[in-house]
Amino acid sequence: MNFKKAAVIFSFAFPIISAILIINFLTGIISMPWQGMPVLFPLLLSPIGIMLALGSIKTNKRWAIWGIILNSILLLLPFFFFIGGTLLFGV
């Protein structure tokens, strides 16, 4: 497996892992010691996933575009979460 194929796989793995952590945080299925950290993980992982997808866009264009879309959505999710929490529940 070359670098570009591995980059596409990782660009998909980052948003999937982040989404699983956020869903677990919101539902509370498994207790985690980190209180709000799963919501902040996409801010760290999504830019890396976007760069990996951009680097591998020549190999698998369709999968790389989906990786960019998923990472972009998850990059904006923490901002919507914090703004929505402030609007609904106040400071």
PDB file of C-alpha atoms in Angstrom:
ATOM      1  CA  MET A   1       0.000   0.000   0.000  1.00  0.00           C
ATOM      2  CA  ASN A   2       1.484   3.304  -1.028  1.00  0.00           C
ATOM      3  CA  PHE A   3       1.307   6.596   0.815  1.00  0.00           C
ATOM      4  CA  LYS A   4      -1.608   8.084  -1.116  1.00  0.00           C
ATOM      5  CA  LYS A   5      -3.896   5.104  -0.511  1.00  0.00           C
ATOM      6  CA  ALA A   6      -2.996   5.118   3.175  1.00  0.00           C
ATOM      7  CA  ALA A   7      -3.695   8.856   3.278  1.00  0.00           C
ATOM      8  CA  VAL A   8      -7.212   8.285   1.921  1.00  0.00           C
ATOM      9  CA  ILE A   9      -7.842   5.605   4.548  1.00  0.00           C
ATOM     10  CA  PHE A  10      -6.651   7.893   7.345  1.00  0.00           C
ATOM     11  CA  SER A  11      -8.659  10.817   5.992  1.00  0.00           C
ATOM     12  CA  PHE A  12     -11.751   8.610   6.414  1.00  0.00           C
ATOM     13  CA  ALA A  13     -10.668   7.170   9.766  1.00  0.00           C
ATOM     14  CA  PHE A  14     -10.308  10.558  11.477  1.00  0.00           C
ATOM     15  CA  PRO A  15     -13.919  11.724  11.007  1.00  0.00           C
ATOM     16  CA  ILE A  16     -15.316   8.276  11.810  1.00  0.00           C
ATOM     17  CA  ILE A  17     -13.377   8.083  15.081  1.00  0.00           C
ATOM     18  CA  SER A  18     -14.320  11.661  15.954  1.00  0.00           C
ATOM     19  CA  ALA A  19     -18.001  11.015  15.203  1.00  0.00           C
ATOM     20  CA  ILE A  20     -18.009   7.890  17.373  1.00  0.00           C
ATOM     21  CA  LEU A  21     -16.466   9.831  20.267  1.00  0.00           C
ATOM     22  CA  ILE A  22     -18.973  12.683  19.893  1.00  0.00           C
ATOM     23  CA  ILE A  23     -21.936  10.292  19.754  1.00  0.00           C
ATOM     24  CA  ASN A  24     -20.618   8.533  22.856  1.00  0.00           C
ATOM     25  CA  PHE A  25     -20.201  11.906  24.593  1.00  0.00           C
ATOM     26  CA  LEU A  26     -23.769  12.958  23.797  1.00  0.00           C
ATOM     27  CA  THR A  27     -25.409   9.629  24.672  1.00  0.00           C
ATOM     28  CA  GLY A  28     -23.182   8.606  27.590  1.00  0.00           C
ATOM     29  CA  ILE A  29     -23.071   4.921  26.645  1.00  0.00           C
ATOM     30  CA  ILE A  30     -19.516   4.472  27.922  1.00  0.00           C
ATOM     31  CA  SER A  31     -18.259   6.677  30.741  1.00  0.00           C
ATOM     32  CA  MET A  32     -15.115   8.576  29.786  1.00  0.00           C
ATOM     33  CA  PRO A  33     -12.795  10.549  32.067  1.00  0.00           C
ATOM     34  CA  TRP A  34     -12.526  13.404  29.535  1.00  0.00           C
ATOM     35  CA  GLN A  35     -15.481  15.708  29.970  1.00  0.00           C
ATOM     36  CA  GLY A  36     -15.609  17.782  26.785  1.00  0.00           C
ATOM     37  CA  MET A  37     -12.560  16.510  24.968  1.00  0.00           C
ATOM     38  CA  PRO A  38     -14.423  14.390  22.370  1.00  0.00           C
ATOM     39  CA  VAL A  39     -16.051  17.563  21.077  1.00  0.00           C
ATOM     40  CA  LEU A  40     -12.631  19.210  20.686  1.00  0.00           C
ATOM     41  CA  PHE A  41     -10.955  16.257  18.914  1.00  0.00           C
ATOM     42  CA  PRO A  42     -12.238  17.278  15.454  1.00  0.00           C
ATOM     43  CA  LEU A  43     -10.413  20.600  15.817  1.00  0.00           C
ATOM     44  CA  LEU A  44      -7.162  18.645  16.020  1.00  0.00           C
ATOM     45  CA  LEU A  45      -7.837  15.745  13.653  1.00  0.00           C
ATOM     46  CA  SER A  46      -9.908  17.306  10.868  1.00  0.00           C
ATOM     47  CA  PRO A  47      -7.219  19.652   9.483  1.00  0.00           C
ATOM     48  CA  ILE A  48      -4.838  16.694   9.326  1.00  0.00           C
ATOM     49  CA  GLY A  49      -7.498  14.625   7.535  1.00  0.00           C
ATOM     50  CA  ILE A  50      -8.161  17.433   5.059  1.00  0.00           C
ATOM     51  CA  MET A  51      -4.443  17.730   4.271  1.00  0.00           C
ATOM     52  CA  LEU A  52      -4.136  13.958   3.805  1.00  0.00           C
ATOM     53  CA  ALA A  53      -7.141  13.923   1.473  1.00  0.00           C
ATOM     54  CA  LEU A  54      -5.782  16.857  -0.519  1.00  0.00           C
ATOM     55  CA  GLY A  55      -2.451  15.063  -0.856  1.00  0.00           C
ATOM     56  CA  SER A  56      -4.091  11.918  -2.195  1.00  0.00           C
ATOM     57  CA  ILE A  57      -6.652  13.514  -4.493  1.00  0.00           C
ATOM     58  CA  LYS A  58      -4.837  12.324  -7.649  1.00  0.00           C
ATOM     59  CA  THR A  59      -4.994   8.655  -6.653  1.00  0.00           C
ATOM     60  CA  ASN A  60      -8.609   8.308  -5.532  1.00  0.00           C
ATOM     61  CA  LYS A  61     -10.406  11.498  -6.442  1.00  0.00           C
ATOM     62  CA  ARG A  62     -13.868  10.343  -5.393  1.00  0.00           C
ATOM     63  CA  TRP A  63     -12.801   8.993  -1.998  1.00  0.00           C
ATOM     64  CA  ALA A  64     -10.545  11.965  -1.341  1.00  0.00           C
ATOM     65  CA  ILE A  65     -13.405  14.392  -1.994  1.00  0.00           C
ATOM     66  CA  TRP A  66     -15.594  12.472   0.464  1.00  0.00           C
ATOM     67  CA  GLY A  67     -12.763  12.640   3.001  1.00  0.00           C
ATOM     68  CA  ILE A  68     -12.525  16.404   2.530  1.00  0.00           C
ATOM     69  CA  ILE A  69     -16.300  16.806   2.927  1.00  0.00           C
ATOM     70  CA  LEU A  70     -16.502  14.673   6.087  1.00  0.00           C
ATOM     71  CA  ASN A  71     -13.513  16.360   7.696  1.00  0.00           C
ATOM     72  CA  SER A  72     -14.854  19.810   6.825  1.00  0.00           C
ATOM     73  CA  ILE A  73     -18.214  19.041   8.422  1.00  0.00           C
ATOM     74  CA  LEU A  74     -16.582  17.717  11.574  1.00  0.00           C
ATOM     75  CA  LEU A  75     -14.238  20.699  11.693  1.00  0.00           C
ATOM     76  CA  LEU A  76     -17.240  23.034  12.016  1.00  0.00           C
ATOM     77  CA  LEU A  77     -19.168  20.822  14.460  1.00  0.00           C
ATOM     78  CA  PRO A  78     -17.477  22.033  17.698  1.00  0.00           C
ATOM     79  CA  PHE A  79     -18.264  25.644  16.836  1.00  0.00           C
ATOM     80  CA  PHE A  80     -21.931  24.815  16.232  1.00  0.00           C
ATOM     81  CA  PHE A  81     -21.981  22.744  19.426  1.00  0.00           C
ATOM     82  CA  PHE A  82     -20.606  25.545  21.602  1.00  0.00           C
ATOM     83  CA  ILE A  83     -22.687  28.289  19.982  1.00  0.00           C
ATOM     84  CA  GLY A  84     -25.838  26.156  20.159  1.00  0.00           C
ATOM     85  CA  GLY A  85     -25.170  25.289  23.795  1.00  0.00           C
ATOM     86  CA  THR A  86     -24.750  28.952  24.634  1.00  0.00           C
ATOM     87  CA  LEU A  87     -27.928  29.933  22.799  1.00  0.00           C
ATOM     88  CA  LEU A  88     -30.027  27.154  24.333  1.00  0.00           C
ATOM     89  CA  PHE A  89     -28.707  26.995  27.884  1.00  0.00           C
ATOM     90  CA  GLY A  90     -27.114  30.414  28.379  1.00  0.00           C
ATOM     91  CA  VAL A  91     -23.793  31.185  29.963  1.00  0.00           C
TER      92      VAL A  91
END
